[in-house]
C-alpha atoms as one frame of an Amber mdcrd trajectory, in Angstrom:
protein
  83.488 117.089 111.100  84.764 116.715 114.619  86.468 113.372 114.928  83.901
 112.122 117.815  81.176 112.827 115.299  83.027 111.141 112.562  83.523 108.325
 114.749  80.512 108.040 115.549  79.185 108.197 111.919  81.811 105.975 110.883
  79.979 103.168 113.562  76.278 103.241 112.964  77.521 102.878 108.968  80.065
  99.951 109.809  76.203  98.858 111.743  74.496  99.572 109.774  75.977  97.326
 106.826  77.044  94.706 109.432  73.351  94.572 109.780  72.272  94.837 105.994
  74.841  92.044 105.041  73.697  89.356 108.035  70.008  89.981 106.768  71.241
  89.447 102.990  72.905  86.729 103.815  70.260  85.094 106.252  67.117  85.196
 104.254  64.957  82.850 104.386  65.280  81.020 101.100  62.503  78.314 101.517
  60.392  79.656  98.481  63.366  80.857  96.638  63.504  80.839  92.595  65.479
  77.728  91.447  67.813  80.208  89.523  69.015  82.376  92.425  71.092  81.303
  95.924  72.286  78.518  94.591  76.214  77.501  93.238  77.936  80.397  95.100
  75.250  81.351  97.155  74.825  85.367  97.310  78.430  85.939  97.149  78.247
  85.701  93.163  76.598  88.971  93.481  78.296  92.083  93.188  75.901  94.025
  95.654  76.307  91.825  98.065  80.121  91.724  97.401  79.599  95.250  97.886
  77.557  95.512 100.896  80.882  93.557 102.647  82.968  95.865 101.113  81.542
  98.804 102.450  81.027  97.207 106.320  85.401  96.582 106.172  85.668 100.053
 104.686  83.581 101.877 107.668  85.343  99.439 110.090  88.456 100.828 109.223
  87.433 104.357 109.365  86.236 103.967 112.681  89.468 102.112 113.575  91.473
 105.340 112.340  88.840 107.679 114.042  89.527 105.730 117.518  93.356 105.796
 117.341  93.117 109.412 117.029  90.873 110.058 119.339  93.380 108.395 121.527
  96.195 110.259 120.077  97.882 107.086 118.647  98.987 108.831 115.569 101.590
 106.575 115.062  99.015 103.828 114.825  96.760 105.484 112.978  98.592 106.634
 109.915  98.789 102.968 108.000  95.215 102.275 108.748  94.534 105.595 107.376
  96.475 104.986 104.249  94.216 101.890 104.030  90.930 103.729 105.032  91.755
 106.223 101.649  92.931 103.411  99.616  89.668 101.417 100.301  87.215 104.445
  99.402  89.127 106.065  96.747  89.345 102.508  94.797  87.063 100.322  95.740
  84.114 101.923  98.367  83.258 104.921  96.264  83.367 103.525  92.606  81.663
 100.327  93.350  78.829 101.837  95.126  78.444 104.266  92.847  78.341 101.648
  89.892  76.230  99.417  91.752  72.701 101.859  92.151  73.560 103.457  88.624
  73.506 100.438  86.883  70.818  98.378  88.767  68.559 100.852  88.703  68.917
 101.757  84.499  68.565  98.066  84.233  65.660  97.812  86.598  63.897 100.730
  84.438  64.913  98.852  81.454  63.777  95.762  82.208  64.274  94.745  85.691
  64.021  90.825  84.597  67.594  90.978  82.994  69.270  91.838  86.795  66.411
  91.497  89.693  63.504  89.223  88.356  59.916  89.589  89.898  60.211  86.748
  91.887  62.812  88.107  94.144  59.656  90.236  95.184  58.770  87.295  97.861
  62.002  86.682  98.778  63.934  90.047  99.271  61.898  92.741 101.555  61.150
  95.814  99.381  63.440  97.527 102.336  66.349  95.276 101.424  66.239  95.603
  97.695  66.858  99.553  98.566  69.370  99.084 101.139  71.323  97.019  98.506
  70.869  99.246  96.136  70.026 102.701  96.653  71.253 103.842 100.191  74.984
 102.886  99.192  75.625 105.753  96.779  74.302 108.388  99.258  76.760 106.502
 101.748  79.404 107.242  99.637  78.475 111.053  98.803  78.179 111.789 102.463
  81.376 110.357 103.116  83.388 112.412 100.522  81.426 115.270 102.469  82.800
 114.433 105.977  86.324 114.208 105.421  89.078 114.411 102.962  90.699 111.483
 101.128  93.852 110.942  99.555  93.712 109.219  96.678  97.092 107.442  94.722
  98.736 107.972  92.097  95.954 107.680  88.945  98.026 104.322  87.476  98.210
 102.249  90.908  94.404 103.235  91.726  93.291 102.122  88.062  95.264  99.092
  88.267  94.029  97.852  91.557  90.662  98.983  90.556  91.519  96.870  87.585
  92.643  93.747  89.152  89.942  93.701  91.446  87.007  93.809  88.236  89.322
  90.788  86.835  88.916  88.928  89.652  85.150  89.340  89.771  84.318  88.636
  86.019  87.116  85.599  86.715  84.544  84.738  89.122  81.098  85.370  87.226
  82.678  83.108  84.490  83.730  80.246  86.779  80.606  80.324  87.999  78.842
  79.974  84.470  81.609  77.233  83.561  80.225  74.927  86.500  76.532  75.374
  85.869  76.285  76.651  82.783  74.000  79.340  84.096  74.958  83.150  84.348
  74.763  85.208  87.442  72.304  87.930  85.667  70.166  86.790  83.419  71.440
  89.685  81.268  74.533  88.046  80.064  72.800  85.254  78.517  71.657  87.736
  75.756  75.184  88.208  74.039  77.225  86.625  72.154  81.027  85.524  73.516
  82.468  88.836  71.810  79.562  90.836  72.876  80.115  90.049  76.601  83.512
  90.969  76.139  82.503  94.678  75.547  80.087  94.913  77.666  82.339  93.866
  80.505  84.818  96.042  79.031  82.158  99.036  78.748  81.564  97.903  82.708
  84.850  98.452  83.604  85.435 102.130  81.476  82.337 103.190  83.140  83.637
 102.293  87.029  86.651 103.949  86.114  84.819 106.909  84.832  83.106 106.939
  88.754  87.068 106.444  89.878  87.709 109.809  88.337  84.372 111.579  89.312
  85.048 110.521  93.235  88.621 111.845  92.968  87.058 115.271  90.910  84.537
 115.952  93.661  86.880 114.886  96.585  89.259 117.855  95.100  86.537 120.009
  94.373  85.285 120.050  97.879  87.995 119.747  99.791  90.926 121.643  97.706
  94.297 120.255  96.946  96.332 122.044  99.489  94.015 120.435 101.798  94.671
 116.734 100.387  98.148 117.265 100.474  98.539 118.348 104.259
């Protein structure tokens, strides 16, 4: 792409979840569940976690896209760096596990991760926004442009720190109220949640590696490296 069209991209998605986010995070909760909104608000979930995640990441982009466009290269290169670091190790892999793993839940039973009553809270529009859109998001973008992604052990670990910090979370969270943030969790046993956090985290890593495979595949390596 032309970088005026990937700046402008780059905006209506920073927009676009800017705008997703604020609705998220304004609903009106008057007829709320009692289980949902409440110690930590929504930012116990890891969609909507996500949804900030990928408003910074397209901020960024179209910060980069703008200092070129204004041929501050100088300028532009760090915020670049950070542009690939964000989508290689956080924006893609997140996304990614986000739909993939609502939606087999939701098919499984949709109780365990997004009970029925959300249906009077959430806007059928919102639920998909959260939770579908994203991982086209993230396709188109490894479409657009190229990204450099690090070395495989500093991704992994950062990728790694930052799922620490969340299940750090998710179980502070359960230590306070003594309720879980998905109803799922309540259905294993303390070394059972243990691998299933730990299958979480081999299969966001496996979505690490399939970003970074398709981001090569399309885009070549003499083309990452230039």
């Amino acid at each position: 792409m032309e970088i005026s069209t990937l700046a402008t991209y780059h905006c209506l998605a920073f927009v676009w979840y800017f705008f997703v986010a604020y609705s998220i995070t304004h609903i009106k909760t008057e007829e709320r569940p009692s289980e949902v909104f409440l110690y930590g608000g929504q930012w116990k979930y890891l969609t909507v976690l996500n949804l900030v995640l990928q408003a910074v990441f397209y901020g960024v982009s179209f910060l980069a896209d703008v200092l070129r466009l204004i041929k501050k290269l100088r300028c532009a290169k760090p915020v670049i760096s950070s542009r690939d670091l964000l989508f290689s190790v956080l924006a893609f892999p997140v996304s990614t596990f986000v739909c993939i793993s609502f939606w087999t839940l939701y098919t499984y039973n949709r109780e365990l991760v997004y009970p029925k009553s959300l249906d009077g809270v959430i806007p059928f529009w919102l639920n998909h926004a959260m939770h579908t859109a994203v991982l086209p998001f993230a396709l188109l973008e490894i479409l657009a442009l190229p990204h450099r992604y690090p070395a495989k052990k500093k991704g992994l670990i950062l990728l790694g720190f930052v799922a620490f910090l969340y299940i750090s979370w998710v179980l502070w969270i359960y230590s306070i109220t003594g309720e879980w943030v998905y109803p799922l969790f309540a259905l294993f046993s303390p070394p059972g949640l243990a691998a299933f956090f730990a299958a979480s985290l081999a299969i966001i890593v496996s979505f690490y590696n399939f970003g970074e495979f398709l981001n090569r595949m399309i885009w070549g390596q003499s083309k990452l490296s230039s």
